[in-house]
Short mmCIF file of C-alpha atoms in Angstrom, two decimals:
data_model
loop_
_atom_site.label_atom_id
_atom_site.label_comp_id
_atom_site.label_asym_id
_atom_site.label_seq_id
_atom_site.Cartn_x
_atom_site.Cartn_y
_atom_site.Cartn_z
CA MET A 1423 -13.20 88.87 -14.03
CA GLU A 1424 -13.69 92.61 -14.44
CA PHE A 1425 -11.01 94.96 -15.74
CA THR A 1426 -10.22 98.68 -15.95
CA GLY A 1427 -10.33 98.24 -19.74
CA LEU A 1428 -10.30 95.63 -22.51
CA TYR A 1429 -8.67 96.80 -25.73
CA SER A 1430 -6.94 100.09 -26.33
CA ALA A 1431 -7.00 101.31 -29.93
CA SER A 1432 -4.31 103.86 -29.09
CA LEU A 1433 -1.71 101.19 -28.34
CA GLN A 1434 0.48 100.62 -31.36
CA ASN A 1435 2.92 97.92 -32.32
CA ASP A 1436 5.50 98.01 -35.10
CA LYS A 1437 3.98 94.92 -36.69
CA LEU A 1438 0.34 95.63 -35.87
CA SER A 1439 -0.85 98.87 -37.47
CA SER A 1440 -4.39 98.38 -36.15
CA GLY A 1441 -3.32 98.73 -32.52
CA SER A 1442 -4.84 96.25 -30.10
CA VAL A 1443 -8.33 96.07 -31.64
CA PRO A 1444 -9.27 92.49 -32.68
CA SER A 1445 -9.56 91.80 -36.39
CA LEU A 1446 -10.69 88.88 -38.56
CA PHE A 1447 -7.24 89.04 -40.14
CA ASP A 1448 -5.57 88.14 -36.84
CA SER A 1449 -3.73 84.88 -36.49
CA PRO A 1450 -3.69 83.52 -32.92
CA MET A 1451 -0.13 84.82 -32.49
CA GLU A 1452 -1.08 88.31 -33.74
CA ARG A 1453 -4.11 88.42 -31.45
CA TYR A 1454 -2.00 87.31 -28.50
CA LEU A 1455 0.52 90.11 -29.12
CA LYS A 1456 -2.30 92.64 -29.42
CA ALA A 1457 -4.02 91.45 -26.25
CA LYS A 1458 -0.67 91.34 -24.44
CA GLN A 1459 -0.35 95.12 -24.83
CA SER A 1460 -3.78 95.68 -23.30
CA VAL A 1461 -3.25 93.23 -20.44
CA GLN A 1462 -0.04 95.04 -19.50
CA HIS A 1463 -1.80 98.43 -19.48
CA PHE A 1464 -5.06 97.52 -17.72
CA THR A 1465 -5.59 95.75 -14.41
CA VAL A 1466 -8.10 93.44 -12.72
CA THR A 1467 -10.68 95.17 -10.53
CA GLN A 1468 -12.67 92.13 -9.39
CA LEU A 1469 -12.32 88.36 -9.67
CA GLY A 1470 -15.14 85.90 -9.12
CA LEU A 1471 -14.69 82.32 -7.96
CA ALA A 1472 -17.54 79.81 -7.78
CA ILE A 1473 -16.72 76.40 -6.31
CA PHE A 1474 -19.16 73.65 -7.34
CA SER A 1475 -19.16 70.75 -4.86
CA ASN A 1476 -20.69 67.51 -6.17
CA GLU A 1477 -22.54 66.36 -3.02
CA SER A 1478 -24.40 63.52 -4.74
CA SER A 1479 -24.61 62.12 -8.26
CA ASN A 1480 -26.59 65.06 -9.64
CA LYS A 1481 -26.61 67.65 -6.84
CA TYR A 1482 -24.11 70.52 -6.77
CA VAL A 1483 -23.73 73.08 -3.97
CA VAL A 1484 -22.15 76.36 -5.02
CA HIS A 1485 -19.99 78.66 -2.91
CA SER A 1486 -19.50 81.88 -4.86
CA TYR A 1487 -17.02 84.60 -3.90
CA ASN A 1488 -16.14 88.14 -5.01
CA PHE A 1489 -12.59 89.39 -4.63
CA PHE A 1490 -11.87 93.09 -5.11
CA LEU A 1491 -8.22 93.31 -6.14
CA PHE A 1492 -5.69 96.12 -6.17
CA PRO A 1493 -1.98 95.87 -7.14
CA SER A 1494 0.47 95.51 -4.26
CA THR A 1495 2.11 98.83 -3.25
CA TRP A 1496 4.47 97.47 -0.62
CA GLY A 1497 8.01 98.93 -0.51
CA VAL A 1498 9.37 99.92 -3.91
CA THR A 1499 6.52 98.25 -5.80
CA ASP A 1500 4.35 100.82 -7.58
CA VAL A 1501 2.26 99.52 -10.48
CA GLU A 1502 0.89 101.83 -13.17
CA PHE A 1503 -2.33 100.97 -14.99
CA THR A 1504 -4.77 102.60 -17.39
CA LEU A 1505 -8.48 103.32 -17.00
CA SER A 1506 -10.80 103.10 -20.00
CA ALA A 1507 -13.65 105.61 -19.66
CA SER A 1508 -16.11 103.29 -21.41
CA SER A 1509 -15.21 100.34 -19.15
CA ILE A 1510 -15.54 102.46 -16.00
CA GLN A 1511 -18.91 103.74 -17.19
CA PHE A 1512 -20.04 100.20 -18.04
CA LEU A 1513 -19.16 98.80 -14.61
CA SER A 1514 -20.65 101.84 -12.85
CA HIS A 1515 -23.92 101.16 -14.67
CA TYR A 1516 -23.99 97.72 -13.05
CA GLY A 1517 -23.26 99.09 -9.57
CA PHE A 1518 -19.55 98.32 -9.30
CA ASP A 1519 -18.12 99.65 -6.00
CA TYR A 1520 -14.96 101.58 -6.90
CA ASN A 1521 -14.35 102.50 -3.26
CA LYS A 1522 -13.88 98.82 -2.42
CA PHE A 1523 -11.56 98.40 -5.40
CA LEU A 1524 -9.38 101.39 -4.48
CA LYS A 1525 -9.48 101.28 -0.68
CA ASP A 1526 -10.02 97.63 0.22
CA GLY A 1527 -8.70 95.75 -2.81
CA ILE A 1528 -6.68 92.63 -1.93
CA PRO A 1529 -3.03 92.95 -3.01
CA TYR A 1530 -1.38 90.57 -5.44
CA MET A 1531 1.90 90.20 -7.30
CA ASN A 1532 3.56 87.93 -9.83
CA GLU A 1533 6.85 86.09 -9.42
CA ALA A 1534 8.95 88.91 -10.90
CA GLN A 1535 7.47 91.46 -8.49
CA GLU A 1536 7.88 89.07 -5.56
CA LYS A 1537 11.56 88.66 -6.41
CA ILE A 1538 12.04 92.45 -6.28
CA LEU A 1539 10.26 92.66 -2.92
CA HIS A 1540 12.28 89.76 -1.52
CA GLN A 1541 15.52 91.53 -2.46
CA TYR A 1542 14.19 94.75 -0.93
CA LEU A 1543 13.53 92.97 2.37
CA LEU A 1544 16.94 91.25 2.36
CA GLU A 1545 18.67 94.61 1.94
CA GLY A 1546 16.73 96.00 4.89
CA SER A 1547 15.63 98.99 2.81
CA ARG A 1548 12.87 101.17 4.20
CA LYS A 1549 12.15 103.30 1.18
CA VAL A 1550 8.43 104.21 1.05
CA SER A 1551 6.97 104.86 -2.41
CA SER A 1552 3.71 106.58 -1.45
CA ALA A 1553 3.51 110.19 -0.24
CA LEU A 1554 0.44 109.19 1.78
CA ASP A 1555 2.44 106.45 3.52
CA ARG A 1556 5.35 108.85 4.17
CA ASP A 1557 2.99 111.26 5.92
CA ALA A 1558 1.49 108.47 8.04
CA LEU A 1559 4.96 107.20 8.98
CA LYS A 1560 6.18 110.65 9.94
CA LYS A 1561 3.16 111.21 12.15
CA ALA A 1562 3.60 107.82 13.83
CA ILE A 1563 7.33 108.34 14.46
CA ASP A 1564 6.71 111.79 15.94
CA GLU A 1565 4.05 110.38 18.30
CA VAL A 1566 6.29 107.52 19.47
CA THR A 1567 9.37 109.74 19.87
CA CYS A 1568 7.46 112.18 22.10
CA TRP A 1569 5.93 109.34 24.12
CA ILE A 1570 8.95 107.10 24.68
CA ALA A 1571 11.10 109.69 26.43
CA ALA A 1572 8.81 109.69 29.49
CA ALA A 1573 7.43 106.14 29.21
CA GLU A 1574 8.25 103.38 31.68
CA GLU A 1575 9.43 99.93 30.60
CA GLU A 1576 6.51 97.66 29.53
CA GLU A 1577 4.29 100.71 29.11
CA THR A 1578 2.30 100.76 25.84
CA MET A 1579 0.65 103.18 23.45
CA ILE A 1580 -1.65 102.67 20.47
CA LEU A 1581 -1.15 104.10 16.96
CA GLN A 1582 -4.47 104.40 15.16
CA ASP A 1583 -5.96 105.16 11.72
CA LEU A 1584 -3.39 103.18 9.76
CA SER A 1585 -4.37 101.37 6.57
CA GLY A 1586 -3.07 98.61 4.36
CA TYR A 1587 0.70 98.22 4.39
CA GLN A 1588 1.12 101.20 6.73
CA VAL A 1589 0.54 98.74 9.60
CA LEU A 1590 3.64 96.78 8.56
CA GLU A 1591 5.77 99.72 7.42
CA VAL A 1592 5.24 101.64 10.69
CA GLN A 1593 6.43 98.61 12.69
CA LEU A 1594 9.51 98.02 10.54
CA VAL A 1595 10.57 101.68 10.64
CA LEU A 1596 10.03 102.00 14.41
CA ARG A 1597 11.92 98.79 15.16
CA GLN A 1598 14.84 99.88 13.00
CA ALA A 1599 15.01 103.39 14.49
CA LEU A 1600 14.41 102.54 18.16
CA GLN A 1601 16.09 99.58 19.83
CA ASN A 1602 13.97 99.82 23.00
CA VAL A 1603 10.51 99.38 21.46
CA TRP A 1604 8.43 96.43 20.35
CA THR A 1605 5.40 96.56 18.08
CA GLN A 1606 2.39 94.37 17.50
CA PRO A 1607 -0.63 94.84 15.22
CA LEU A 1608 -4.08 95.19 16.76
CA GLY A 1609 -6.63 94.35 14.09
CA ILE A 1610 -6.14 95.90 10.66
CA LYS A 1611 -5.80 99.62 11.48
CA LYS A 1612 -3.95 99.80 14.83
CA VAL A 1613 -0.45 99.08 16.11
CA MET A 1614 0.54 98.64 19.75
CA VAL A 1615 3.96 100.08 20.69
CA LYS A 1616 5.62 98.84 23.90
CA LYS A 1617 8.78 100.11 25.58
CA VAL A 1618 11.06 97.11 26.31
CA SER A 1619 14.61 96.39 27.39
CA PRO A 1620 17.19 95.38 24.73
CA GLN A 1621 17.25 91.84 26.17
CA ARG A 1622 13.46 91.55 25.94
CA ARG A 1623 13.62 92.94 22.41
CA ARG A 1624 16.06 90.22 21.26
CA LEU A 1625 13.84 87.54 22.76
CA LEU A 1626 10.73 88.85 20.98
CA GLU A 1627 12.54 89.10 17.65
CA ASN A 1628 13.11 85.34 17.67
CA SER A 1629 9.44 84.58 18.20
CA PRO A 1630 7.90 82.49 15.37
CA ASP A 1631 4.67 84.50 15.68
CA ASP A 1632 6.27 87.85 14.85
CA CYS A 1633 4.25 89.30 11.93
CA CYS A 1634 7.27 91.31 10.73
CA GLN A 1635 9.31 88.27 9.76
CA LYS A 1636 10.27 88.45 6.08
CA GLU A 1637 8.35 85.28 5.21
CA LEU A 1638 5.14 86.60 6.76
CA ILE A 1639 5.59 89.98 5.06
CA LEU A 1640 5.92 88.21 1.70
CA LEU A 1641 2.86 86.11 2.48
CA SER A 1642 0.86 89.26 3.22
CA ALA A 1643 2.14 91.13 0.16
CA ARG A 1644 1.31 88.19 -2.13
CA GLY A 1645 -2.30 88.49 -1.03
CA PHE A 1646 -4.59 86.90 -3.62
CA THR A 1647 -1.61 85.25 -5.32
CA ASN A 1648 -1.59 82.74 -2.44
CA LEU A 1649 -5.10 81.62 -3.43
CA PHE A 1650 -4.10 81.51 -7.10
CA GLN A 1651 -1.28 79.12 -6.22
CA ILE A 1652 -3.72 76.91 -4.30
CA LEU A 1653 -5.98 76.77 -7.37
CA VAL A 1654 -3.00 75.81 -9.54
CA GLN A 1655 -2.04 73.02 -7.14
CA ALA A 1656 -5.61 71.69 -7.04
CA LYS A 1657 -5.60 70.99 -10.82
CA LYS A 1658 -9.40 71.18 -10.96
CA PRO A 1659 -11.19 72.05 -14.24
CA LEU A 1660 -11.18 75.83 -14.74
CA VAL A 1661 -14.36 77.12 -16.36
CA GLY A 1662 -14.89 80.53 -17.96
CA HIS A 1663 -16.88 82.29 -20.67
CA ASN A 1664 -14.89 83.87 -23.49
CA MET A 1665 -11.93 83.34 -21.20
CA LEU A 1666 -8.85 84.25 -23.27
CA MET A 1667 -8.41 87.68 -21.66
CA ASP A 1668 -9.10 86.14 -18.23
CA LEU A 1669 -6.31 83.61 -18.75
CA MET A 1670 -3.89 86.29 -19.92
CA HIS A 1671 -4.61 88.45 -16.86
CA LEU A 1672 -4.29 85.43 -14.53
CA TYR A 1673 -0.89 84.69 -16.05
CA ASP A 1674 0.38 88.29 -16.01
CA LYS A 1675 -0.92 89.37 -12.60
CA PHE A 1676 -0.40 86.23 -10.48
CA TYR A 1677 2.20 84.08 -12.27
CA LYS A 1678 4.77 85.82 -14.49
CA PRO A 1679 4.90 88.73 -16.95
CA LEU A 1680 3.41 87.57 -20.25
CA PRO A 1681 6.09 86.09 -22.55
CA GLU A 1682 6.72 87.29 -26.08
CA SER A 1683 6.12 83.76 -27.39
CA TYR A 1684 2.50 82.76 -27.99
CA GLU A 1685 3.45 79.07 -27.86
CA GLU A 1686 5.21 79.54 -24.51
CA PHE A 1687 2.07 81.21 -23.13
CA LYS A 1688 -0.08 78.27 -24.28
CA ARG A 1689 2.33 75.71 -22.89
CA ASN A 1690 2.59 77.39 -19.47
CA ILE A 1691 -1.17 77.90 -19.13
CA HIS A 1692 -1.70 74.21 -19.90
CA ASN A 1693 0.82 73.30 -17.20
CA LEU A 1694 -0.96 75.56 -14.69
CA PHE A 1695 -4.50 74.48 -15.62
CA PRO A 1696 -4.53 71.13 -17.48
CA VAL A 1697 -8.34 71.21 -17.98
CA LEU A 1698 -9.91 74.39 -19.36
CA ILE A 1699 -13.57 74.63 -20.38
CA ASP A 1700 -14.87 77.72 -22.18
CA THR A 1701 -18.67 77.79 -22.04
CA LYS A 1702 -18.72 80.06 -25.11
CA THR A 1703 -17.07 77.29 -27.15
CA VAL A 1704 -19.51 74.71 -25.75
CA THR A 1705 -22.69 76.76 -26.30
CA LYS A 1706 -21.66 77.63 -29.88
CA SER A 1707 -21.63 73.90 -30.56
CA ILE A 1708 -25.03 73.38 -28.90
CA TRP A 1709 -26.48 76.04 -31.15
CA LYS A 1710 -25.29 74.07 -34.18
CA LYS A 1711 -26.09 70.56 -32.93
CA CYS A 1712 -29.32 71.07 -31.01
CA GLN A 1713 -30.95 74.04 -32.79
CA PHE A 1714 -30.33 75.99 -29.63
CA PRO A 1715 -31.21 79.73 -29.74
CA LEU A 1716 -28.01 81.67 -30.41
CA ARG A 1717 -27.24 84.11 -27.59
CA SER A 1718 -24.12 86.16 -26.93
CA SER A 1719 -24.07 87.20 -23.27
CA LEU A 1720 -23.57 84.75 -20.42
CA LEU A 1721 -26.78 85.84 -18.67
CA GLU A 1722 -28.81 85.30 -21.87
CA VAL A 1723 -27.33 81.82 -22.36
CA TYR A 1724 -28.15 80.94 -18.75
CA ALA A 1725 -31.74 82.19 -19.13
CA VAL A 1726 -32.27 80.15 -22.30
CA LEU A 1727 -30.86 77.01 -20.70
CA CYS A 1728 -33.12 77.44 -17.68
CA SER A 1729 -36.27 77.98 -19.73
CA SER A 1730 -35.67 76.11 -22.99
CA ASN A 1731 -37.73 73.03 -23.78
CA LEU A 1732 -34.54 71.59 -25.24
CA ASN A 1733 -33.21 71.01 -21.74
CA PRO A 1734 -35.12 68.19 -20.04
CA LYS A 1735 -36.60 68.94 -16.63
CA ASP A 1736 -36.56 65.35 -15.40
CA SER A 1737 -35.17 64.15 -12.08
CA MET A 1738 -31.78 63.38 -13.62
CA CYS A 1739 -31.02 67.02 -14.46
CA PRO A 1740 -28.21 68.52 -12.39
CA LYS A 1741 -29.63 70.24 -9.32
CA ILE A 1742 -27.67 73.40 -8.52
CA ALA A 1743 -28.12 74.97 -5.08
CA LEU A 1744 -26.37 78.08 -3.81
CA ALA A 1745 -24.87 77.88 -0.31
CA SER A 1746 -26.71 79.91 2.32
CA GLU A 1747 -24.15 82.76 2.35
CA CYS A 1748 -24.54 83.15 -1.44
CA SER A 1749 -28.34 82.90 -1.55
CA ARG A 1750 -28.82 86.47 -2.79
CA TYR A 1751 -27.75 85.29 -6.26
CA ALA A 1752 -30.80 83.02 -6.30
CA GLU A 1753 -33.07 85.95 -5.48
CA LYS A 1754 -31.56 88.73 -7.58
CA LYS A 1755 -29.61 88.88 -10.83
CA SER A 1756 -26.25 90.62 -10.49
CA PRO A 1757 -24.77 90.72 -14.03
CA HIS A 1758 -21.11 91.73 -14.28
CA GLU A 1759 -20.52 91.09 -10.61
CA ALA A 1760 -17.67 88.63 -10.88
CA GLY A 1761 -18.95 86.15 -8.29
CA TYR A 1762 -22.38 86.02 -9.95
CA ASP A 1763 -20.84 85.57 -13.41
CA ALA A 1764 -18.72 82.71 -12.03
CA PHE A 1765 -21.91 81.05 -10.71
CA LEU A 1766 -23.53 81.47 -14.15
CA CYS A 1767 -20.49 79.94 -15.86
CA GLY A 1768 -20.58 76.77 -13.80
CA SER A 1769 -24.36 76.48 -14.14
CA VAL A 1770 -24.22 76.94 -17.93
CA LEU A 1771 -21.53 74.27 -18.13
CA LEU A 1772 -23.56 71.68 -16.19
CA LYS A 1773 -26.80 72.39 -18.06
CA SER A 1774 -25.02 72.34 -21.44
CA ALA A 1775 -23.25 69.10 -20.62
CA HIS A 1776 -26.54 67.50 -19.57
CA LEU A 1777 -28.19 68.61 -22.81
CA LEU A 1778 -25.32 67.17 -24.86
CA LEU A 1779 -25.45 63.90 -22.88
CA CYS A 1780 -29.20 63.56 -23.43
CA THR A 1781 -28.74 64.28 -27.15
CA SER A 1782 -25.96 61.69 -27.49
CA THR A 1783 -28.07 59.00 -25.79
CA ASP A 1784 -31.43 60.03 -27.31
CA GLY A 1785 -32.61 60.83 -23.79
CA ALA A 1786 -32.19 57.22 -22.64
CA LEU A 1787 -30.24 57.88 -19.44
CA GLU A 1788 -30.38 54.91 -17.08
CA ALA A 1789 -29.10 56.66 -13.93
CA ASP A 1790 -28.27 60.10 -12.59
CA PRO A 1791 -25.25 61.37 -14.57
CA CYS A 1792 -22.06 61.99 -12.64
CA PHE A 1793 -19.53 64.71 -13.41
CA PRO A 1794 -17.02 62.36 -15.14
CA GLN A 1795 -19.81 61.53 -17.63
CA TYR A 1796 -20.26 65.24 -18.30
CA LEU A 1797 -16.52 65.64 -18.83
CA SER A 1798 -16.61 62.73 -21.23
CA VAL A 1799 -19.33 64.26 -23.38
CA LEU A 1800 -17.42 67.58 -23.31
CA ALA A 1801 -14.13 65.95 -24.38
CA GLU A 1802 -13.98 67.60 -27.80
CA TYR A 1803 -14.27 71.07 -26.21
CA LEU A 1804 -11.68 70.68 -23.45
CA ASN A 1805 -8.82 73.22 -23.57
CA LYS A 1806 -10.40 75.00 -26.56
CA VAL A 1807 -10.89 78.65 -25.69
CA ASN A 1808 -13.15 80.79 -27.84
CA PHE A 1809 -11.37 83.13 -30.27
CA ILE A 1810 -13.41 86.25 -31.07
CA ARG A 1811 -13.29 87.34 -34.72
CA GLY A 1812 -10.05 85.84 -35.98
CA GLY A 1813 -8.27 83.27 -38.08
CA VAL A 1814 -9.31 80.35 -35.85
CA SER A 1815 -12.56 79.57 -34.06
CA SER A 1816 -10.78 78.58 -30.84
CA ILE A 1817 -7.32 78.40 -29.30
CA ASN A 1818 -6.29 74.85 -28.47
CA PHE A 1819 -4.19 74.91 -25.29
CA SER A 1820 -3.36 71.22 -25.56
CA GLY A 1821 -2.56 71.00 -29.28
CA GLU A 1822 -2.42 72.77 -32.63
CA ASP A 1823 -4.85 75.56 -33.49
CA VAL A 1824 -7.16 74.64 -36.39
CA PRO A 1825 -7.91 77.44 -38.91
CA CYS A 1826 -11.58 78.27 -39.43
CA HIS A 1827 -13.28 78.66 -42.80
CA HIS A 1828 -14.08 82.27 -43.63
CA PRO A 1829 -15.93 83.51 -46.72
CA PRO A 1830 -13.59 84.36 -49.60
CA LEU A 1831 -11.30 87.35 -49.16
CA LEU A 1832 -12.20 90.38 -51.28
CA VAL A 1833 -9.86 92.94 -52.80
CA VAL A 1834 -10.90 96.54 -53.50
CA HIS A 1835 -9.03 98.38 -56.26
CA VAL A 1836 -9.39 102.18 -55.97
CA ARG A 1837 -9.54 104.34 -59.10
CA GLY A 1838 -9.84 108.13 -59.15
CA TRP A 1839 -10.18 108.51 -55.40
CA PRO A 1840 -6.75 109.60 -54.08
CA GLY A 1841 -5.72 109.46 -50.42
CA LEU A 1842 -8.22 106.82 -49.38
CA ASN A 1843 -7.30 105.03 -46.12
CA GLU A 1844 -8.50 101.95 -44.21
CA ARG A 1845 -10.98 103.86 -42.03
CA GLN A 1846 -12.61 105.52 -45.07
CA ILE A 1847 -12.94 102.15 -46.81
CA TYR A 1848 -14.55 100.74 -43.65
CA GLN A 1849 -17.02 103.63 -43.48
CA GLU A 1850 -17.86 103.17 -47.18
CA PHE A 1851 -18.97 99.56 -46.66
CA LYS A 1852 -20.31 99.94 -43.11
CA ALA A 1853 -23.86 100.82 -44.16
CA LEU A 1854 -24.16 97.65 -46.24
CA CYS A 1855 -22.26 95.14 -44.10
CA ARG A 1856 -19.37 94.75 -41.68
CA PHE A 1857 -15.91 94.01 -43.02
CA ASP A 1858 -12.46 94.18 -41.48
CA VAL A 1859 -10.12 96.16 -43.71
CA ARG A 1860 -6.38 95.88 -44.31
CA ARG A 1861 -4.30 97.81 -46.83
CA LEU A 1862 -2.73 95.62 -49.52
CA SER A 1863 -0.95 98.26 -51.63
CA LYS A 1864 -1.23 101.97 -52.39
CA ASN A 1865 -4.53 101.58 -54.26
CA GLN A 1866 -5.72 98.19 -53.02
CA PHE A 1867 -7.43 97.07 -49.80
CA LEU A 1868 -8.43 93.65 -48.48
CA LEU A 1869 -11.92 93.03 -47.07
CA LEU A 1870 -12.70 90.08 -44.80
CA SER A 1871 -16.10 89.14 -43.38
CA ASN A 1872 -17.38 86.16 -41.40
CA LYS A 1873 -20.69 86.06 -43.32
CA PHE A 1874 -21.03 84.67 -46.86
CA LYS A 1875 -24.18 86.74 -47.44
CA GLN A 1876 -22.27 89.99 -46.95
CA VAL A 1877 -19.65 88.95 -49.49
CA ARG A 1878 -22.33 88.24 -52.09
CA LEU A 1879 -24.04 91.60 -51.41
CA VAL A 1880 -20.84 93.60 -51.89
CA LEU A 1881 -19.86 91.77 -55.08
CA ARG A 1882 -23.34 92.49 -56.46
CA ASP A 1883 -23.82 96.10 -55.34
CA TYR A 1884 -20.33 97.33 -56.24
CA LYS A 1885 -20.19 95.69 -59.65
CA HIS A 1886 -20.47 99.02 -61.47
CA HIS A 1887 -19.08 101.46 -58.89
CA PRO A 1888 -17.21 104.33 -60.58
CA HIS A 1889 -14.24 104.37 -58.17
CA LEU A 1890 -14.15 100.99 -56.41
CA ARG A 1891 -13.70 97.69 -58.20
CA VAL A 1892 -14.38 94.71 -55.90
CA SER A 1893 -13.33 91.17 -56.78
CA VAL A 1894 -12.44 87.91 -55.05
CA TYR A 1895 -8.82 87.89 -53.94
CA GLY A 1896 -6.47 85.60 -55.83
CA HIS A 1897 -2.96 85.07 -54.50
CA TRP A 1898 -1.24 84.85 -57.87
CA ARG A 1899 -3.15 87.80 -59.21
CA HIS A 1900 -3.17 90.24 -56.27
CA SER A 1901 -0.29 89.39 -53.93
CA PRO A 1902 2.27 92.24 -53.87
CA GLY A 1903 5.05 89.68 -53.37
CA VAL A 1904 4.01 87.71 -56.45
CA ASN A 1905 3.57 90.88 -58.53
CA CYS A 1906 7.01 92.09 -57.46
CA LEU A 1907 8.54 88.73 -58.37
CA LEU A 1908 6.82 88.76 -61.76
CA GLN A 1909 8.05 92.30 -62.43
CA VAL A 1910 11.62 91.35 -61.53
CA SER A 1911 11.36 88.22 -63.65
CA GLY A 1912 10.05 90.31 -66.54
CA VAL A 1913 12.95 92.75 -66.29
CA VAL A 1914 15.46 89.89 -66.13
CA ALA A 1915 13.81 88.19 -69.13
CA LEU A 1916 13.84 91.47 -71.11
CA TRP A 1917 17.55 92.01 -70.44
CA SER A 1918 18.26 88.39 -71.40
CA VAL A 1919 16.46 88.87 -74.75
CA LEU A 1920 18.27 92.14 -75.40
CA ALA A 1921 21.61 90.54 -74.56
CA PHE A 1922 20.85 87.66 -76.89
CA VAL A 1923 19.75 89.93 -79.74
CA LEU A 1924 22.65 92.33 -79.36
CA GLY A 1925 25.09 89.50 -78.91
CA GLY A 1926 23.75 87.77 -82.05
CA ALA A 1927 23.92 90.99 -84.07
CA THR A 1928 27.56 91.53 -83.06
CA CYS A 1929 28.48 88.06 -84.22
CA CYS A 1930 26.87 88.74 -87.62
CA LEU A 1931 28.94 91.88 -88.13
CA PHE A 1932 32.15 89.85 -88.00
#
């Protein structure tokens, strides 16, 4: 999937001072709430779907599709979304066609938006949200009004140069305003208008093929959501690469608005897609188990799997063939084109699974592996979606999240350097290593890294710094809550001693 943006640092949350930018300090719930803000501000520009058909035991034929998407604008629905300049520049670099996105994008809506549209249709409202649509409607009505006065019954005229929902809206408005006309779409940009008698009109209105029936209007307005619902019903394994944001957008755009509860989100995603496979989670494990070269991007992982001596080239390897209409992906790389990335995802999964199966059997495969065997060897990775820089290594959509083991937390105590903030602390350590920073108290900051070597370097190089004292964080020593409790306990103890002493002295006087 491609988006108009990923994370917005400008978005703020009362509980999350660092906006929506991921941090090593994030728990899964905190990361979800951060990402939720971004998902609600950005939209999907393109979605790729690659369907792998297992034609024989080890042969897979791939049909790969690109869907340019654009939010539904029918009736009162008018979605606002944000564009990130860096994301737009990134996609433009890879040849993304913004004209297709804006002009030809397939509509979609979630259940909440569909409910609003359904109510709108029941009320018979004809409010048009777009100024462009209002102009097109006015022009069409003027043309028909001038024509119909002199037209004979059963005579027709053609309205041209309509686009998108204008084809439907023009028909609904004309039918409501004029009882002696009938309309019918011709292709995707034309509407035929026919002058008819009232009796003929009533007969045509009861036709099951009338495209202006409310059910057919809803079907058209749902657009890509219809395909999403088919995928949900199929219950096939859903494969992605670093797919947390993909899942959140799928939920928000085609199912329901994202819930406040992280656990509810996990539970509902698991109900929609019972088998999730994140190739990032799988390939991270291969790197550890099979001394596989560590690569970050999907295209790099695919290239390594295709060329690495670690992956056997025997006859039992999965044979992946693109269908004839998708053959250009075999001839030319198209990174960050959603359909191509979907093809890479499925290919990486099959090649990774085959490598793991060969490793688990010491290469002693007796027959061509079938897909259930691959699923079996991938069992420990199912429903575990990669978690980038956070408190867990992956999100478990079918169970509890397991915390990962980070290097020890460091605490920086500032002396003689007033007004220091988190960004300045980050810049101070940036040249040496990369830490995430969080303020602990007025003069103390927490540093967290995912590399033990960086922790050792900082402890060594800042041992004698004049203004910054760095040490390993200890809960009982550095926690503001514990310090506050100790201070309160100290005050209470002091008053108890004073009361005892003064009370004892008073007794002696008598």
